[in-house]
Short mmCIF file of C-alpha atoms in Angstrom, two decimals:
data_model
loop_
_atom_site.label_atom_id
_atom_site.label_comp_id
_atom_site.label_asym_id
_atom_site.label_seq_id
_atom_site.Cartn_x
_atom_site.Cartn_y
_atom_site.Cartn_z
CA UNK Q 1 -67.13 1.46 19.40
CA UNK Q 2 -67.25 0.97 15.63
CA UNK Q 3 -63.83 -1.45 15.74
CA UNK Q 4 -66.06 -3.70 17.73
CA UNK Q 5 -68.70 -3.48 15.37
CA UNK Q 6 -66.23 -5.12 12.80
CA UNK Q 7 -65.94 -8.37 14.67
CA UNK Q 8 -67.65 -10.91 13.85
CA UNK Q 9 -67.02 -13.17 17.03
CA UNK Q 10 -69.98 -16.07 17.75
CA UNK Q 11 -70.68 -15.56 13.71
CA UNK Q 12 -70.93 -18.79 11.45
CA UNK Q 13 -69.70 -17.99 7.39
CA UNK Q 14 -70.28 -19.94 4.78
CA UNK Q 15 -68.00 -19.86 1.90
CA UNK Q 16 -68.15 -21.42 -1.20
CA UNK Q 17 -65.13 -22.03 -3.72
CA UNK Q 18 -62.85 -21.44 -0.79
CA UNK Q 19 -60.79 -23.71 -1.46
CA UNK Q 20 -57.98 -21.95 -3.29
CA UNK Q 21 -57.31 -17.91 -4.81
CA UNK Q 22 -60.24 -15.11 -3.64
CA UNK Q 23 -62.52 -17.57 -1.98
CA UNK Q 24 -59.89 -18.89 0.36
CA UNK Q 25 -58.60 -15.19 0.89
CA UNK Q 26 -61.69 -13.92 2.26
CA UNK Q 27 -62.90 -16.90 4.19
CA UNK Q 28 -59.53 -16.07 5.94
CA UNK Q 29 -60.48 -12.89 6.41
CA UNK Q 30 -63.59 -13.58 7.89
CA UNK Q 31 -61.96 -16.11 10.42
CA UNK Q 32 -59.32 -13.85 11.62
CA UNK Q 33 -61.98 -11.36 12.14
CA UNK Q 34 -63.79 -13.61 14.80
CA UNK Q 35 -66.02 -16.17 12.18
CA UNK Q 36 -66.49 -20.00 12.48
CA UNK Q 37 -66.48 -21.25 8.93
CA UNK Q 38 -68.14 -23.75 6.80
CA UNK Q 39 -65.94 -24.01 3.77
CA UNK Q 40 -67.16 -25.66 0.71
CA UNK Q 41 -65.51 -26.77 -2.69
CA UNK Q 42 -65.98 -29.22 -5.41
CA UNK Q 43 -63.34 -31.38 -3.52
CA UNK Q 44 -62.27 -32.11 -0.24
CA UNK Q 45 -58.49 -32.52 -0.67
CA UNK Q 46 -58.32 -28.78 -1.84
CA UNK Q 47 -60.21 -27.73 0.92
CA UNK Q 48 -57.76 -28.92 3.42
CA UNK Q 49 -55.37 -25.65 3.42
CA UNK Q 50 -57.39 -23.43 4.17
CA UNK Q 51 -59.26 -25.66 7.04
CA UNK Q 52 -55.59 -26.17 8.95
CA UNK Q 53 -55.02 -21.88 8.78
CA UNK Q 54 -58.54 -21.32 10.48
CA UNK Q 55 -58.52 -23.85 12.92
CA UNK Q 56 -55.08 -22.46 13.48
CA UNK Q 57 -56.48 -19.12 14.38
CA UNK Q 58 -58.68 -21.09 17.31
CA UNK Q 59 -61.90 -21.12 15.06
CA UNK Q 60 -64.16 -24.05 13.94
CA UNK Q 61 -63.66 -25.08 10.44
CA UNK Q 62 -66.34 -27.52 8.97
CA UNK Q 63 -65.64 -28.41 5.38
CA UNK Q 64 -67.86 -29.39 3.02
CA UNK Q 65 -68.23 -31.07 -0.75
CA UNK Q 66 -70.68 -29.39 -3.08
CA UNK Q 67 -71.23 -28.45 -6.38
CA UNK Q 68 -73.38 -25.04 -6.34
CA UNK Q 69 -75.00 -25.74 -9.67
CA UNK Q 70 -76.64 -28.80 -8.42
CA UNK Q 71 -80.03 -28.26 -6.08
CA UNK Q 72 -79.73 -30.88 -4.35
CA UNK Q 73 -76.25 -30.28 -3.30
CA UNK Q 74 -76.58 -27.14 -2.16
CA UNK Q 75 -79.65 -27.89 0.29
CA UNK Q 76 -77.33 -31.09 1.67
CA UNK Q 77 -74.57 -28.23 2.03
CA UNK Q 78 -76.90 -25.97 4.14
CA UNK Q 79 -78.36 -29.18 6.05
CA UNK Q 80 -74.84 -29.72 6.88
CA UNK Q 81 -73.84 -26.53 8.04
CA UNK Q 82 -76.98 -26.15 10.36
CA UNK Q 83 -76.34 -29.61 11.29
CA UNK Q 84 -72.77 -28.77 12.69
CA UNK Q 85 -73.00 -24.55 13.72
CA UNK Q 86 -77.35 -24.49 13.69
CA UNK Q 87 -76.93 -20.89 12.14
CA UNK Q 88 -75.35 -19.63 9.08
CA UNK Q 89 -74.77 -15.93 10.05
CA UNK Q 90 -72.77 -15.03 6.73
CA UNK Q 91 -73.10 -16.28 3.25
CA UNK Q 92 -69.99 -15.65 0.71
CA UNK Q 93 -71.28 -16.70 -3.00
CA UNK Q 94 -67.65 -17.04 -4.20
CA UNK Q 95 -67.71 -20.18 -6.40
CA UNK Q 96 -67.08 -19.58 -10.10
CA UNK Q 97 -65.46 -20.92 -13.58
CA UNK Q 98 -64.54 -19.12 -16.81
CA UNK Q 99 -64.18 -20.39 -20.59
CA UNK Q 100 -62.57 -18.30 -22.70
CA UNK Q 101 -63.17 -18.09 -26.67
CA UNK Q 102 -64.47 -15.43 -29.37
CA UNK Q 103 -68.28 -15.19 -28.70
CA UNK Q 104 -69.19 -16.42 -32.87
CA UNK Q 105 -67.62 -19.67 -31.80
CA UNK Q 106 -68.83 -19.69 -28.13
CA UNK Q 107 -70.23 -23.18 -27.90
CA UNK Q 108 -73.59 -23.82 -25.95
CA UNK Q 109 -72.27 -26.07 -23.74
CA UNK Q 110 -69.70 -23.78 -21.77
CA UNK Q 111 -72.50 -21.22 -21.70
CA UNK Q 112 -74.48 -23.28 -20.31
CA UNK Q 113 -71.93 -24.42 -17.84
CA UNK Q 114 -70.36 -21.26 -16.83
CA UNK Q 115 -74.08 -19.85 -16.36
CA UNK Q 116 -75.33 -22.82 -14.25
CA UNK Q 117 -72.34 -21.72 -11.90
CA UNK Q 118 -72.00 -18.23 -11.41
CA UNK Q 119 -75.41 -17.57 -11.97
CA UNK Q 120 -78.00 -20.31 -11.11
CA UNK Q 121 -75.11 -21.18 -7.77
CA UNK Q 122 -75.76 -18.44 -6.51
CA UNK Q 123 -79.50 -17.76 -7.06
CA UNK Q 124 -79.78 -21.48 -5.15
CA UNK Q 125 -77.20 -20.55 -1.88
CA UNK Q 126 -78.94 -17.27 -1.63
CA UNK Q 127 -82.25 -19.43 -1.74
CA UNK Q 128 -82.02 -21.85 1.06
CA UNK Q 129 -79.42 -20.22 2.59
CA UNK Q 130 -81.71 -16.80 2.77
CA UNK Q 131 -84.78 -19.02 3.88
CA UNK Q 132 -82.52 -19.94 6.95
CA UNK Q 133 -81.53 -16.45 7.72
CA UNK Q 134 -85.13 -15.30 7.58
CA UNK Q 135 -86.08 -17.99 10.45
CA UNK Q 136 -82.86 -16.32 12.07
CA UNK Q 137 -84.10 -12.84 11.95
CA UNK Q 138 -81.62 -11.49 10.12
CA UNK Q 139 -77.93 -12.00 8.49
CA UNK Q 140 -75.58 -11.06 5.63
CA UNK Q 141 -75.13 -12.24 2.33
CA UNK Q 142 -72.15 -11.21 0.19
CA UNK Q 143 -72.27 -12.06 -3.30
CA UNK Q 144 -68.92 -12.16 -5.94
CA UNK Q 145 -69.74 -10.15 -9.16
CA UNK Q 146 -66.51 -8.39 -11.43
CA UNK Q 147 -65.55 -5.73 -13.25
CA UNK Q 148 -67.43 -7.52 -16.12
CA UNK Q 149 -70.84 -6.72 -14.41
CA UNK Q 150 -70.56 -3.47 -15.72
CA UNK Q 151 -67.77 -3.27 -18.11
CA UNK Q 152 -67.84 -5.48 -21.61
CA UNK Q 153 -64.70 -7.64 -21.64
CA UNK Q 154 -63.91 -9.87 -25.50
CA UNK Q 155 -64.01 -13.45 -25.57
CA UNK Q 156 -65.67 -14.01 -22.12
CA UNK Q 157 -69.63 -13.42 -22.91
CA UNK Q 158 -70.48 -16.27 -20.49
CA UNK Q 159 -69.04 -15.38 -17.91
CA UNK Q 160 -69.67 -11.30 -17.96
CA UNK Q 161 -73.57 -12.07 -18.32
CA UNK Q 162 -73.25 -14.24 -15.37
CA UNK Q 163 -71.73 -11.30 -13.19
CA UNK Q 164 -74.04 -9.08 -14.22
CA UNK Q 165 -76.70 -11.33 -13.69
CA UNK Q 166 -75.12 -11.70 -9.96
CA UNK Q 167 -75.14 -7.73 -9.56
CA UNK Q 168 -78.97 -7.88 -10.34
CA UNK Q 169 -79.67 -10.13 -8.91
CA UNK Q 170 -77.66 -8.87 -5.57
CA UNK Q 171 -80.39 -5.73 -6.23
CA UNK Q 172 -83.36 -8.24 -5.98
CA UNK Q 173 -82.92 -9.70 -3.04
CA UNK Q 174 -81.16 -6.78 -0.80
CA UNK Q 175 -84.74 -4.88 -1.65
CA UNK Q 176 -86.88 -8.69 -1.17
CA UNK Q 177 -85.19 -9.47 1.96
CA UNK Q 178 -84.56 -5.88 3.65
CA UNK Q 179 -87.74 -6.51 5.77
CA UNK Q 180 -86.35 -9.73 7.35
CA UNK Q 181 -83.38 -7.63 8.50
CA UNK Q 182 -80.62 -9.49 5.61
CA UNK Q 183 -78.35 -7.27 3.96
CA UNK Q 184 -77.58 -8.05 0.45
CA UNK Q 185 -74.16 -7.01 -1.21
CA UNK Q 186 -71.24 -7.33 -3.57
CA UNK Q 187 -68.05 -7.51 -4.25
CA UNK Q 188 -66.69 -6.74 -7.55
CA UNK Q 189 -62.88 -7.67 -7.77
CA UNK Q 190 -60.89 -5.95 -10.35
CA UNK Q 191 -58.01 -8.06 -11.82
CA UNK Q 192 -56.24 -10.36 -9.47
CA UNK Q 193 -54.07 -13.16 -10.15
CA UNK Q 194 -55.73 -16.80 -9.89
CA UNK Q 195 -56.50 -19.59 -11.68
CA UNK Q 196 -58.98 -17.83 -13.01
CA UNK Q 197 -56.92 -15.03 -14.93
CA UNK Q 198 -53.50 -17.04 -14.99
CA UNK Q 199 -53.83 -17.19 -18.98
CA UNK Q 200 -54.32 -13.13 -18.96
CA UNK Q 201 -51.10 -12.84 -16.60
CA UNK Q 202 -49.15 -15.48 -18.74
CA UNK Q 203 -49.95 -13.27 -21.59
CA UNK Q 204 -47.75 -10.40 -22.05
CA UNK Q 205 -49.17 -8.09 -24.00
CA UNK Q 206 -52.47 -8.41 -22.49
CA UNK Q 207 -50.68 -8.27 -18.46
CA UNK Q 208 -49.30 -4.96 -19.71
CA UNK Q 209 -52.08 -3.43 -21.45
CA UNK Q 210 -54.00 -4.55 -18.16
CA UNK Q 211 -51.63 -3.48 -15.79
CA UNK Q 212 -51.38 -0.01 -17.65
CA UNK Q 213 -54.65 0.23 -16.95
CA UNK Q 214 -54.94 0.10 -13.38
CA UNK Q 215 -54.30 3.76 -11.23
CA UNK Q 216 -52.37 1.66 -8.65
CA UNK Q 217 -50.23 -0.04 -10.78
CA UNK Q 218 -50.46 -3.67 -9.49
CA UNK Q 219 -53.07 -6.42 -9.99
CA UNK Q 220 -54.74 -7.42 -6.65
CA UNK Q 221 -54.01 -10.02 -3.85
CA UNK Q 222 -56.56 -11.90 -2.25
CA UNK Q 223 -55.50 -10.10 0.92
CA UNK Q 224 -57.04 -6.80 -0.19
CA UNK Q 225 -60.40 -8.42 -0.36
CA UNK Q 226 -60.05 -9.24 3.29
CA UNK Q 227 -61.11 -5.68 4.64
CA UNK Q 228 -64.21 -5.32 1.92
CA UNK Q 229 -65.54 -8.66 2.93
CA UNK Q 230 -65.24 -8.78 7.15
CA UNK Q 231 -67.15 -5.23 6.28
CA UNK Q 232 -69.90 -6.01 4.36
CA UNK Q 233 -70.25 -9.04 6.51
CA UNK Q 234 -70.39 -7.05 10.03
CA UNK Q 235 -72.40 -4.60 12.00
CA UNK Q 236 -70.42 -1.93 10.73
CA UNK Q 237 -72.38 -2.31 7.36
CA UNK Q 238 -75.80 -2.99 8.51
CA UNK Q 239 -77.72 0.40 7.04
CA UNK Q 240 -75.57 -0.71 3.30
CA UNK Q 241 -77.77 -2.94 1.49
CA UNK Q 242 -78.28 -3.92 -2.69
CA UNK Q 243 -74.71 -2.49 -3.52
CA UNK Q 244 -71.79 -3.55 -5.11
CA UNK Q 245 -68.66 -2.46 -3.74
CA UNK Q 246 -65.52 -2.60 -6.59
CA UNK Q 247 -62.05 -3.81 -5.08
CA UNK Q 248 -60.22 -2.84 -8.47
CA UNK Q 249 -57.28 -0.49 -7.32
CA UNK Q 250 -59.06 2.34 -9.17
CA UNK Q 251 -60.14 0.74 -12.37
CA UNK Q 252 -63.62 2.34 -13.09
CA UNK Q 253 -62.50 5.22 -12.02
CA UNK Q 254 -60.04 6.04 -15.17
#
């Protein structure tokens, strides 16, 4: 039956920058849907609300410190995770930061930082967490890209050649890994209110013009990316591979 295709009982998912706004949302998702979790932020303390709602729901909840940027972090994370779970069934490459300012006085620095991120993060969880999967025989990896992949957005050049680097990227490995039986997507969120776009919300003039420009009338919650994500991470999705699916209450399409 396809609803039982959808569960993801017996799966282990790792989520990174699931601590708080998207990340947190769909690692929620993922547990209600039948998932143990490993749950990883910069910092433990944050991590801690979103541990007590999964282990709430009966499932295991193993938190973990990393910062995605770093190599040797991330192969301590997936050490970790193996070490508690031996399996990671589902990767999430949430983690991400922003820096706003007009690209002619961009400085290198938050380039550099917002790239080493979003973009060499999740190149390095796909990496080692990917080499574990193809031991495994299989599993799914669901990477966060944005409107920005494919859409040019002022003052945030970092950050939208970072997404687009993760939809690429995404492409890469779904058609690299398809032999060993891993499916490769992504998510691309429209606007939804978080830390991340708090300044655009606390903005007026752009919140309207944005707003305006979304069919459904609302910016998103982090509930609807619950449905996208326990999707693209289950059964139901196995013959769906090197795509990225947009959660942007109709967006692209006006």
């Amino acid at each position: 039956m396809i609803l039982d295709k959808m569960r993801l009982d017996g799966k282990v998912a790792l989520v990174t920058g699931a601590s708080r706004g998207l990340g947190r949302g769909m690692a929620l998702g993922l547990a209600e849907a039948g998932a143990d979790l490993v749950v990883v932020a910069r910092s433990l303390e944050r991590l801690e609300g979103v541990v007590g709602e999964a282990r709430a729901l009966g499932r295991r909840c193993l938190p973990l410190k990393a910062d995605v940027s770093r190599e040797e972090e991330v192969k301590k994370m997936v050490e970790e995770a193996l070490g508690e779970f031996g399996r990671i069934d589902i990767l999430v490459n949430n983690a991400g930061i922003n820096y706003r300012e007009a690209s002619e006085d961009y400085p290198l620095d938050e380039w550099e930082r917002v790239l080493s991120v979003n973009l060499t993060g999740v190149f390095l969880c796909c990496r080692e967490v990917g080499r574990v999967m193809i031991r495994q025989g299989g599993g799914k990896i669901i990477n966060v890209a944005s409107l920005t992949s494919v859409i040019g957005v002022k003052t945030i050049p970092a950050y939208s050649a970072s997404k687009g680097g993760v939809a690429q990227l995404t492409k890469v490995l779904a058609v690299e890994w398809a032999k060993y039986n891993i499916q490769v997507n992504a998510i691309g969120p429209g606007y939804f209110r978080t830390d991340l776009t708090e300044p655009l919300f606390q903005d007026p003039e752009r919140r309207e013009w944005i707003t305006s420009r979304i069919p459904m009338g609302r910016w998103g919650t982090p509930e609807d990316l619950k449905g996208a994500v326990v999707f693209l991470a289950s059964e139901a999705s196995d013959y769906i591979t090197g795509q990225v699916l947009f959660v942007d209450g109709g967006w692209l399409a006006g």
